[in-house]
PDB file of C-alpha atoms in Angstrom:
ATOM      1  CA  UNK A   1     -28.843 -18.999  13.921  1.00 94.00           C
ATOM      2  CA  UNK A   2     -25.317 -19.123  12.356  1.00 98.00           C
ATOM      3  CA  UNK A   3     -22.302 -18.363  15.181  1.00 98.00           C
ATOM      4  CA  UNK A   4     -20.649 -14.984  13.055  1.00 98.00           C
ATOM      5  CA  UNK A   5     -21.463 -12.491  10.281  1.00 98.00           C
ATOM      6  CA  UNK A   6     -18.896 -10.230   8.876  1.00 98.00           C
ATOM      7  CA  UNK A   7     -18.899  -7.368   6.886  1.00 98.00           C
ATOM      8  CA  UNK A   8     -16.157  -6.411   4.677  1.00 98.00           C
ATOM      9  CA  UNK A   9     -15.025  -3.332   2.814  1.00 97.00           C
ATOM     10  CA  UNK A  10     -13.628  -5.650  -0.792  1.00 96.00           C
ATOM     11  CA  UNK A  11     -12.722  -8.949  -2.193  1.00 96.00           C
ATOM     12  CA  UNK A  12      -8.893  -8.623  -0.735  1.00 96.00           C
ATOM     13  CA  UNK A  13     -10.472  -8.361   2.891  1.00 97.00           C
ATOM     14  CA  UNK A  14     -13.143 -11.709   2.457  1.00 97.00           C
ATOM     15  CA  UNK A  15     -10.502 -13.315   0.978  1.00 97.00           C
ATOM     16  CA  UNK A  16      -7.886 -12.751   4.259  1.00 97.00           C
ATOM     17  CA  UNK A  17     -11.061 -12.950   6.944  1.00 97.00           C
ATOM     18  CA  UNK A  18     -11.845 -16.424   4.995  1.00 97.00           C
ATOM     19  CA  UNK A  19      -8.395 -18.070   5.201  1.00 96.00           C
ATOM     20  CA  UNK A  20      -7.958 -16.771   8.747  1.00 96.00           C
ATOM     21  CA  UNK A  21     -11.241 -18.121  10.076  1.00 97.00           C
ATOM     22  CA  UNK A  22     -10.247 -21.873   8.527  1.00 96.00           C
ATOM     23  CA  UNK A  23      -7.896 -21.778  11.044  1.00 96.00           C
ATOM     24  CA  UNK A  24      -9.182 -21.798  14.444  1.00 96.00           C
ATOM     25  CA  UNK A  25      -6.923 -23.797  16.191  1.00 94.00           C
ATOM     26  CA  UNK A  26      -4.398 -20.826  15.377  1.00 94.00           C
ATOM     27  CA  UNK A  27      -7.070 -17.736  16.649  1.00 95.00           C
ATOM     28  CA  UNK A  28      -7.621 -20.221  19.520  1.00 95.00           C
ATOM     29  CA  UNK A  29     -10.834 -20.182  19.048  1.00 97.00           C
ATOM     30  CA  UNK A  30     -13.632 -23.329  18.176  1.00 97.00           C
ATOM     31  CA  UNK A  31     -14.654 -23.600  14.798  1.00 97.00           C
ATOM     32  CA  UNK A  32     -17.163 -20.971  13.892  1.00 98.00           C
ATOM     33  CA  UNK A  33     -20.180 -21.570  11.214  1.00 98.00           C
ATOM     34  CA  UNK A  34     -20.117 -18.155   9.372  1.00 98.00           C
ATOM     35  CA  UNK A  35     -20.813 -15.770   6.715  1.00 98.00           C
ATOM     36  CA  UNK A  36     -18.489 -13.245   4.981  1.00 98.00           C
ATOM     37  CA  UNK A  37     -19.884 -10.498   3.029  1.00 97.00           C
ATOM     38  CA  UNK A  38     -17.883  -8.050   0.958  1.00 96.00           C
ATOM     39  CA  UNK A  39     -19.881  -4.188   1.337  1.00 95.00           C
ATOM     40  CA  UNK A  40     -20.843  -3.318  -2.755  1.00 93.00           C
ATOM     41  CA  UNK A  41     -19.504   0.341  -1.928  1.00 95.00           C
ATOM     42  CA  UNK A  42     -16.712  -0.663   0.279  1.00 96.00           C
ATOM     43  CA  UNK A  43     -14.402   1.206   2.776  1.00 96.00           C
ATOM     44  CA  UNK A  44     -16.427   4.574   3.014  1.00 96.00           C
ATOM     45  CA  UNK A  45     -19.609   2.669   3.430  1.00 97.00           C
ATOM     46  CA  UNK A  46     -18.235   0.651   6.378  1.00 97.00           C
ATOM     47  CA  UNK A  47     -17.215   3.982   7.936  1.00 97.00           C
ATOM     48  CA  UNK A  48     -20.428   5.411   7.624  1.00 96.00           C
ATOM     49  CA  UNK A  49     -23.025   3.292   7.690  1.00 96.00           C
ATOM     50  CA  UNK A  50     -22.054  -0.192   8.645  1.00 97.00           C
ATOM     51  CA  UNK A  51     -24.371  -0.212  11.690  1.00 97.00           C
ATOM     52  CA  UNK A  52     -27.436  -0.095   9.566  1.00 96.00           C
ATOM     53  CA  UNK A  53     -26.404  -2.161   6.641  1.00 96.00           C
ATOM     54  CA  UNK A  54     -25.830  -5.175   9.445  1.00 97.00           C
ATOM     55  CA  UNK A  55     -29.111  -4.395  11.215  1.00 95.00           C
ATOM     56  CA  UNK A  56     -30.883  -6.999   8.776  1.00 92.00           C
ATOM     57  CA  UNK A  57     -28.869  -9.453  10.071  1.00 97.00           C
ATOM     58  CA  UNK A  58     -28.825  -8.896  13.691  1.00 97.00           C
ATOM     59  CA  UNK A  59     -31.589 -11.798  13.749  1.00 96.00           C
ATOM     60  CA  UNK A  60     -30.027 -14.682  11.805  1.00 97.00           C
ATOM     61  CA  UNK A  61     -26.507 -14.994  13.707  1.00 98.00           C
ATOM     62  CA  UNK A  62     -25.273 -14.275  17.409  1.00 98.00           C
ATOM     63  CA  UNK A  63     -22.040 -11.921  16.384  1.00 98.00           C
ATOM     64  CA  UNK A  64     -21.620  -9.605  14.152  1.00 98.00           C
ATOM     65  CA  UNK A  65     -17.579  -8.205  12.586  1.00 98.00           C
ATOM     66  CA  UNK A  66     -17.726  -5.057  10.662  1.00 98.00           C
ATOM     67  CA  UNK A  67     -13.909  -4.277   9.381  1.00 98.00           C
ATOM     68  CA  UNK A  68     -12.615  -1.878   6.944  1.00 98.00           C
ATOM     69  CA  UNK A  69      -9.900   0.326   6.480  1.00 98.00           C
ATOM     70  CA  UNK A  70      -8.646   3.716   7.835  1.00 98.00           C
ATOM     71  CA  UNK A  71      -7.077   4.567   4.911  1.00 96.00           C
ATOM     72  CA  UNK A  72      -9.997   5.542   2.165  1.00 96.00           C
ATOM     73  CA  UNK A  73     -12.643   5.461   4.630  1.00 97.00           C
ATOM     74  CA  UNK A  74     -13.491   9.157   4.551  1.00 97.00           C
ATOM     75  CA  UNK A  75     -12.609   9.369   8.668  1.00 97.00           C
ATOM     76  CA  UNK A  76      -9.193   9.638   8.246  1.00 96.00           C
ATOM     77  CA  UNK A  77      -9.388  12.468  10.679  1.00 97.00           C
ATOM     78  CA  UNK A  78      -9.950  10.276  13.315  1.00 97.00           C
ATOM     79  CA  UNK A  79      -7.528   7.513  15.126  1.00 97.00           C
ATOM     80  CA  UNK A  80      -8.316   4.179  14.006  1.00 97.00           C
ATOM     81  CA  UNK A  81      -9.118   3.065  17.706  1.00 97.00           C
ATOM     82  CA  UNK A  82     -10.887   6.543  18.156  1.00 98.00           C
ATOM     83  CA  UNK A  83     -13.453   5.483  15.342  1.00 98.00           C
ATOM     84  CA  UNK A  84     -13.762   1.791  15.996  1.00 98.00           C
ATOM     85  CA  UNK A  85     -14.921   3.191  19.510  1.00 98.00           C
ATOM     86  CA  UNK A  86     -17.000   5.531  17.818  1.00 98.00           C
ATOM     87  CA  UNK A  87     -18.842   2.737  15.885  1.00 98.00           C
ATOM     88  CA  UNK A  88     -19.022   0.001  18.784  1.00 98.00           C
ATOM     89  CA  UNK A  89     -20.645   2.541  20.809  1.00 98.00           C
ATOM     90  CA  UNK A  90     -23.603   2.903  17.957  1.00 98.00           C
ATOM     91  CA  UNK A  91     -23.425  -0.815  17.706  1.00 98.00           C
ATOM     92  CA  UNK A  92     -24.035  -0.606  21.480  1.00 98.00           C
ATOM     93  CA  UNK A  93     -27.488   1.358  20.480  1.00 98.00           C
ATOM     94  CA  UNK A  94     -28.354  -0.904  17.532  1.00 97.00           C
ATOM     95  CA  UNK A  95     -30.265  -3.967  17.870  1.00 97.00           C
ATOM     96  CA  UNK A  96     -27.015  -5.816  17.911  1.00 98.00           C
ATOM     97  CA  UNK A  97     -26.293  -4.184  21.205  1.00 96.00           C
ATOM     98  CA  UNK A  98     -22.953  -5.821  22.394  1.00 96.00           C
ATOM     99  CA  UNK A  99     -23.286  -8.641  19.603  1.00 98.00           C
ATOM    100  CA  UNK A 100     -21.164  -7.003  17.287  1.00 98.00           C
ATOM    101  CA  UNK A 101     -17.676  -5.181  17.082  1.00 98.00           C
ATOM    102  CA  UNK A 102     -15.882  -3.230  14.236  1.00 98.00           C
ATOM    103  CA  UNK A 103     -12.263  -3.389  13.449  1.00 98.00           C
ATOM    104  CA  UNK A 104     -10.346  -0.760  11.853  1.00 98.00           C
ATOM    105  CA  UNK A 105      -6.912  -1.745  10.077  1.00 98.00           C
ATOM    106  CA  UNK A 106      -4.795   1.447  10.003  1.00 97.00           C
ATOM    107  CA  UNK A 107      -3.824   2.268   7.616  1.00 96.00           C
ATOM    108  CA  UNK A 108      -5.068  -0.941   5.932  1.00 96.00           C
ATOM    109  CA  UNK A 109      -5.259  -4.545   5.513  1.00 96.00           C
ATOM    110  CA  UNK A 110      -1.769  -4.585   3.940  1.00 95.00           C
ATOM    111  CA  UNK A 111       0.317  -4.146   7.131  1.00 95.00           C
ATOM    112  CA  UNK A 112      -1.106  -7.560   8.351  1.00 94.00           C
ATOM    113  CA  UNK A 113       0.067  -9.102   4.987  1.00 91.00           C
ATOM    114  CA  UNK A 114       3.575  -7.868   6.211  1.00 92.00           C
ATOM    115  CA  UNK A 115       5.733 -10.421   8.189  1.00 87.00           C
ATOM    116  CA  UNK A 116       9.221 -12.576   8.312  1.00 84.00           C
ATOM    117  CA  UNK A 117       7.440 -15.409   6.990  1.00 88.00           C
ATOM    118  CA  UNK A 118       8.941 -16.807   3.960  1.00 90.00           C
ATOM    119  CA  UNK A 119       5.298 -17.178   2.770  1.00 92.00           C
ATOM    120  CA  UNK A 120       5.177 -13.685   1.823  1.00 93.00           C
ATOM    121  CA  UNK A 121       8.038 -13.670  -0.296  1.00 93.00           C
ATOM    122  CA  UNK A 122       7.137 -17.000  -2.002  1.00 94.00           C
ATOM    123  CA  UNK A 123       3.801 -15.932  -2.906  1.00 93.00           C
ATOM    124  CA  UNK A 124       4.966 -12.455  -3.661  1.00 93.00           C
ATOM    125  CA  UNK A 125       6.909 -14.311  -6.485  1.00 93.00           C
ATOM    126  CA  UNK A 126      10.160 -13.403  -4.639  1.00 93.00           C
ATOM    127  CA  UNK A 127      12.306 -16.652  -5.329  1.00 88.00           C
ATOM    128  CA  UNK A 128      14.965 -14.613  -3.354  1.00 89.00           C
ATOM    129  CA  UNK A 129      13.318 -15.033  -0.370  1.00 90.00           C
ATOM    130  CA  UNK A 130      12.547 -12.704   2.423  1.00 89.00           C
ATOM    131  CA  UNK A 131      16.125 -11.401   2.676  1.00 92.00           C
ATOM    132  CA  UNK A 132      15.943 -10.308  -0.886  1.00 94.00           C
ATOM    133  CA  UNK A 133      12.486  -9.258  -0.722  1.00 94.00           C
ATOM    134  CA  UNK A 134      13.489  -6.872   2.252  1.00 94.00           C
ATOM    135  CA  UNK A 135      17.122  -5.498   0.685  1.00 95.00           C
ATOM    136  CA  UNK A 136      14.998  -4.338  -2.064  1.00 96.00           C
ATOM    137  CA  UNK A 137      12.104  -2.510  -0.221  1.00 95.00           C
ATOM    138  CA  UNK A 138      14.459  -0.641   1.354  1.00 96.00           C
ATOM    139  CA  UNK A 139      16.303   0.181  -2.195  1.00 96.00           C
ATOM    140  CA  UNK A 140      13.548   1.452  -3.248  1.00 96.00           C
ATOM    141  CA  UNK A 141      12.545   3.631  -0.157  1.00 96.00           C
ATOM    142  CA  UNK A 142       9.364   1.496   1.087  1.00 95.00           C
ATOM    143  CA  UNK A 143      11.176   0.478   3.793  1.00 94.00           C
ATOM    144  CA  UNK A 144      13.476   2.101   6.599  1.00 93.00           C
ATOM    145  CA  UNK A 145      16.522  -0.111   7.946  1.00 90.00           C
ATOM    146  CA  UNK A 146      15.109   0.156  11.466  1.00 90.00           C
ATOM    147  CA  UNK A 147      11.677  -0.986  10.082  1.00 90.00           C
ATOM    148  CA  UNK A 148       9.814  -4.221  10.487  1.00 88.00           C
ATOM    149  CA  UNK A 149       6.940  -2.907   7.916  1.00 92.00           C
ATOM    150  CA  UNK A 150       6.437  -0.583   5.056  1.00 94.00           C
ATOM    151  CA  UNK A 151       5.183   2.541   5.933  1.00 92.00           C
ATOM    152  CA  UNK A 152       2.427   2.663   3.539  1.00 95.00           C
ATOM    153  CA  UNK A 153       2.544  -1.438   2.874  1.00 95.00           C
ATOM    154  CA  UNK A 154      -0.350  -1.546   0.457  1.00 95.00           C
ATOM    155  CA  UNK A 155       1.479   0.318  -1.883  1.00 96.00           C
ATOM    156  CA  UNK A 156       4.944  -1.524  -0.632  1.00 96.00           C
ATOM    157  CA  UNK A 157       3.058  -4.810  -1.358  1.00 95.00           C
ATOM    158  CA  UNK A 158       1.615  -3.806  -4.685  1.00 95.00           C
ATOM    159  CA  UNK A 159       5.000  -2.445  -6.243  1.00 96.00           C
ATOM    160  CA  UNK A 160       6.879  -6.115  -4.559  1.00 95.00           C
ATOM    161  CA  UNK A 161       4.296  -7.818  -7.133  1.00 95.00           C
ATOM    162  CA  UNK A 162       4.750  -5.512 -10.165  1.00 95.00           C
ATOM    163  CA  UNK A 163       8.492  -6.516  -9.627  1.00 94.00           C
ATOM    164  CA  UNK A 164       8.844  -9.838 -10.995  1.00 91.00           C
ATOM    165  CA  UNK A 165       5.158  -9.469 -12.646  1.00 93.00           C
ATOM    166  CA  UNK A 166       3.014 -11.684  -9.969  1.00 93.00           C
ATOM    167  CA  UNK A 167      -0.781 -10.447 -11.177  1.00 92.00           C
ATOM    168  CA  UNK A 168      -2.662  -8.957  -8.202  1.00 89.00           C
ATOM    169  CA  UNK A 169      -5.656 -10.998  -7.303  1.00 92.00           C
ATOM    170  CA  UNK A 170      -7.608 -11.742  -3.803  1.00 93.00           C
ATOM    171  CA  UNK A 171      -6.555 -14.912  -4.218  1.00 94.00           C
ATOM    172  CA  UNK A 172      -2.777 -14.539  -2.912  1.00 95.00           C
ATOM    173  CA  UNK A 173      -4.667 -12.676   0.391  1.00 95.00           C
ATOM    174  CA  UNK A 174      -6.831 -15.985   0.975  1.00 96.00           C
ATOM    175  CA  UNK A 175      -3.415 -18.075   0.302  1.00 95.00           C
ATOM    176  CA  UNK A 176      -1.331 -15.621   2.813  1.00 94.00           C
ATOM    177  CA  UNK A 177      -3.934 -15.898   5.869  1.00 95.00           C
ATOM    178  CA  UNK A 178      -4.091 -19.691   5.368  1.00 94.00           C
ATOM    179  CA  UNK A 179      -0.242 -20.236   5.301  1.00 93.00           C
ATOM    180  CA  UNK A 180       1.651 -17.316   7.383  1.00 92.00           C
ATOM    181  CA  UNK A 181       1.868 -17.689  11.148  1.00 89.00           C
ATOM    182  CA  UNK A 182       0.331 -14.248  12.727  1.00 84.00           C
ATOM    183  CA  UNK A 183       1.093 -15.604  16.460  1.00 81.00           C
ATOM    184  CA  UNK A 184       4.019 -12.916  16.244  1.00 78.00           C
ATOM    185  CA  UNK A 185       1.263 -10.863  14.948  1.00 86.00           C
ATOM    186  CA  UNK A 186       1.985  -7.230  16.842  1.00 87.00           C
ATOM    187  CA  UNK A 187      -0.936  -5.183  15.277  1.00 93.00           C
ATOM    188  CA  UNK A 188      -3.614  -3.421  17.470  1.00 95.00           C
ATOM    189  CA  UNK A 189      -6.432  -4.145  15.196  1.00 96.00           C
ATOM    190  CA  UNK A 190      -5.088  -7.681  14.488  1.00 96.00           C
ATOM    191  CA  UNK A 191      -4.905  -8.398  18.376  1.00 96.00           C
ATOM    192  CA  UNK A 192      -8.178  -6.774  18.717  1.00 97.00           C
ATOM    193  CA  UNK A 193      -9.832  -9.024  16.036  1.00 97.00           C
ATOM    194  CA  UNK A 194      -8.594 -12.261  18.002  1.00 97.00           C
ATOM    195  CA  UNK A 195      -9.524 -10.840  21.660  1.00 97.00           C
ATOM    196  CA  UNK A 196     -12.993 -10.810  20.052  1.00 98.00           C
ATOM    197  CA  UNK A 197     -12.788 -13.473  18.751  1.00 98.00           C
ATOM    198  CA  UNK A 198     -11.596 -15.859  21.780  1.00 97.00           C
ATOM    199  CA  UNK A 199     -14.110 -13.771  23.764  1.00 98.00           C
ATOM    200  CA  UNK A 200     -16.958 -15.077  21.899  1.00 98.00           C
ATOM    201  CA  UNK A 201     -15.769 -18.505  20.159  1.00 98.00           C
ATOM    202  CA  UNK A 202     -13.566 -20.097  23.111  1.00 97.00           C
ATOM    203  CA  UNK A 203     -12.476 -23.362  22.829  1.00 92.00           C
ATOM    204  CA  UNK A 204     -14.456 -25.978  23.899  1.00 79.00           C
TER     205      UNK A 204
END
């Protein structure tokens, strides 16, 4: 049996689980002999039914990730934390039993891309830098003076790319998780992903 599965909602979200797993020294975890799949019908399917699709492969590897997010998932009307409890509790009943764990990004994968790392900017296209980067977010009314993120910071992220005309691909995702530091990493379902993690991959 392989150490991890996880289920994804798209190709953004493989590509960000990928580059963060190559680095397990950073998680503080061992290194972990995986899978990552990316669900066909994405976010809503997650939501909904992600307990069964991963049944299948409850008997081929010892954990099991299922993470989506909020936003677009068609339970929007639930807290993030509310729903991931929701869904570890059917895990709980599944043949996984207490083998797997869901994460739910609120309101999506985009506020981890978020940081003062001059990664972002750099791979953003943002020759500027950060400083630059940030001035103009808040020009533009993504971003509030007494914020560290966007507000909405998928669309924040998307428009920071149309700027200067950097084509939107998975690929800058997979490049972000492998170069930004998250140890200053503050969100819930980041944090929760790396408990998890370091619960069931310690190092050795």
């Amino acid at each position: 049996m392989k150490d991890l599965v996880v289920v994804v909602a798209d190709k953004s979200m493989q590509q960000t689980l990928e580059g963060l797993l190559a680095r397990p020294q950073a998680l503080g975890i061992r290194q972990v002999e995986m899978d990552i799949y990316s669900h066909p019908q994405h976010d809503p399917a997650c939501a909904q039914r992600g307990v069964e699709f991963m049944s299948d492969y409850s008997e081929q590897y010892h954990y099991g990730l299922l993470v989506f997010d909020h936003e677009g998932s068609g339970r929007e009307q639930i807290h993030s934390q509310e729903l991931a409890k929701a869904i570890n509790e059917e895990f709980s009943r599944s043949v996984w039993k207490d083998r797997a764990k869901t994460i739910v990004i609120a309101p999506e994968l985009e506020v981890w891309v978020w940081s003062d790392s001059p990664h972002v900017s750099r791979i953003a296209g943002w020759e500027g830098g950060n400083q630059q980067l940030r001035s103009w977010l808040i020009e533009q009314g993504y971003l509030q003076e007494d914020e560290a993120k966007p507000t909405r910071p998928k669309e924040a992220f998307e428009a920071a790319l149309r700027r200067f005309r950097t084509p939107r691909s998975s690929s800058l995702y997979l490049e972000l998780a492998r170069k930004v530091s998250f140890q200053q990493c503050s969100d819930v379902a980041f944090l929760e992903l790396k408990r998890t993690l370091q619960d069931w991959f310690p190092l050795l």
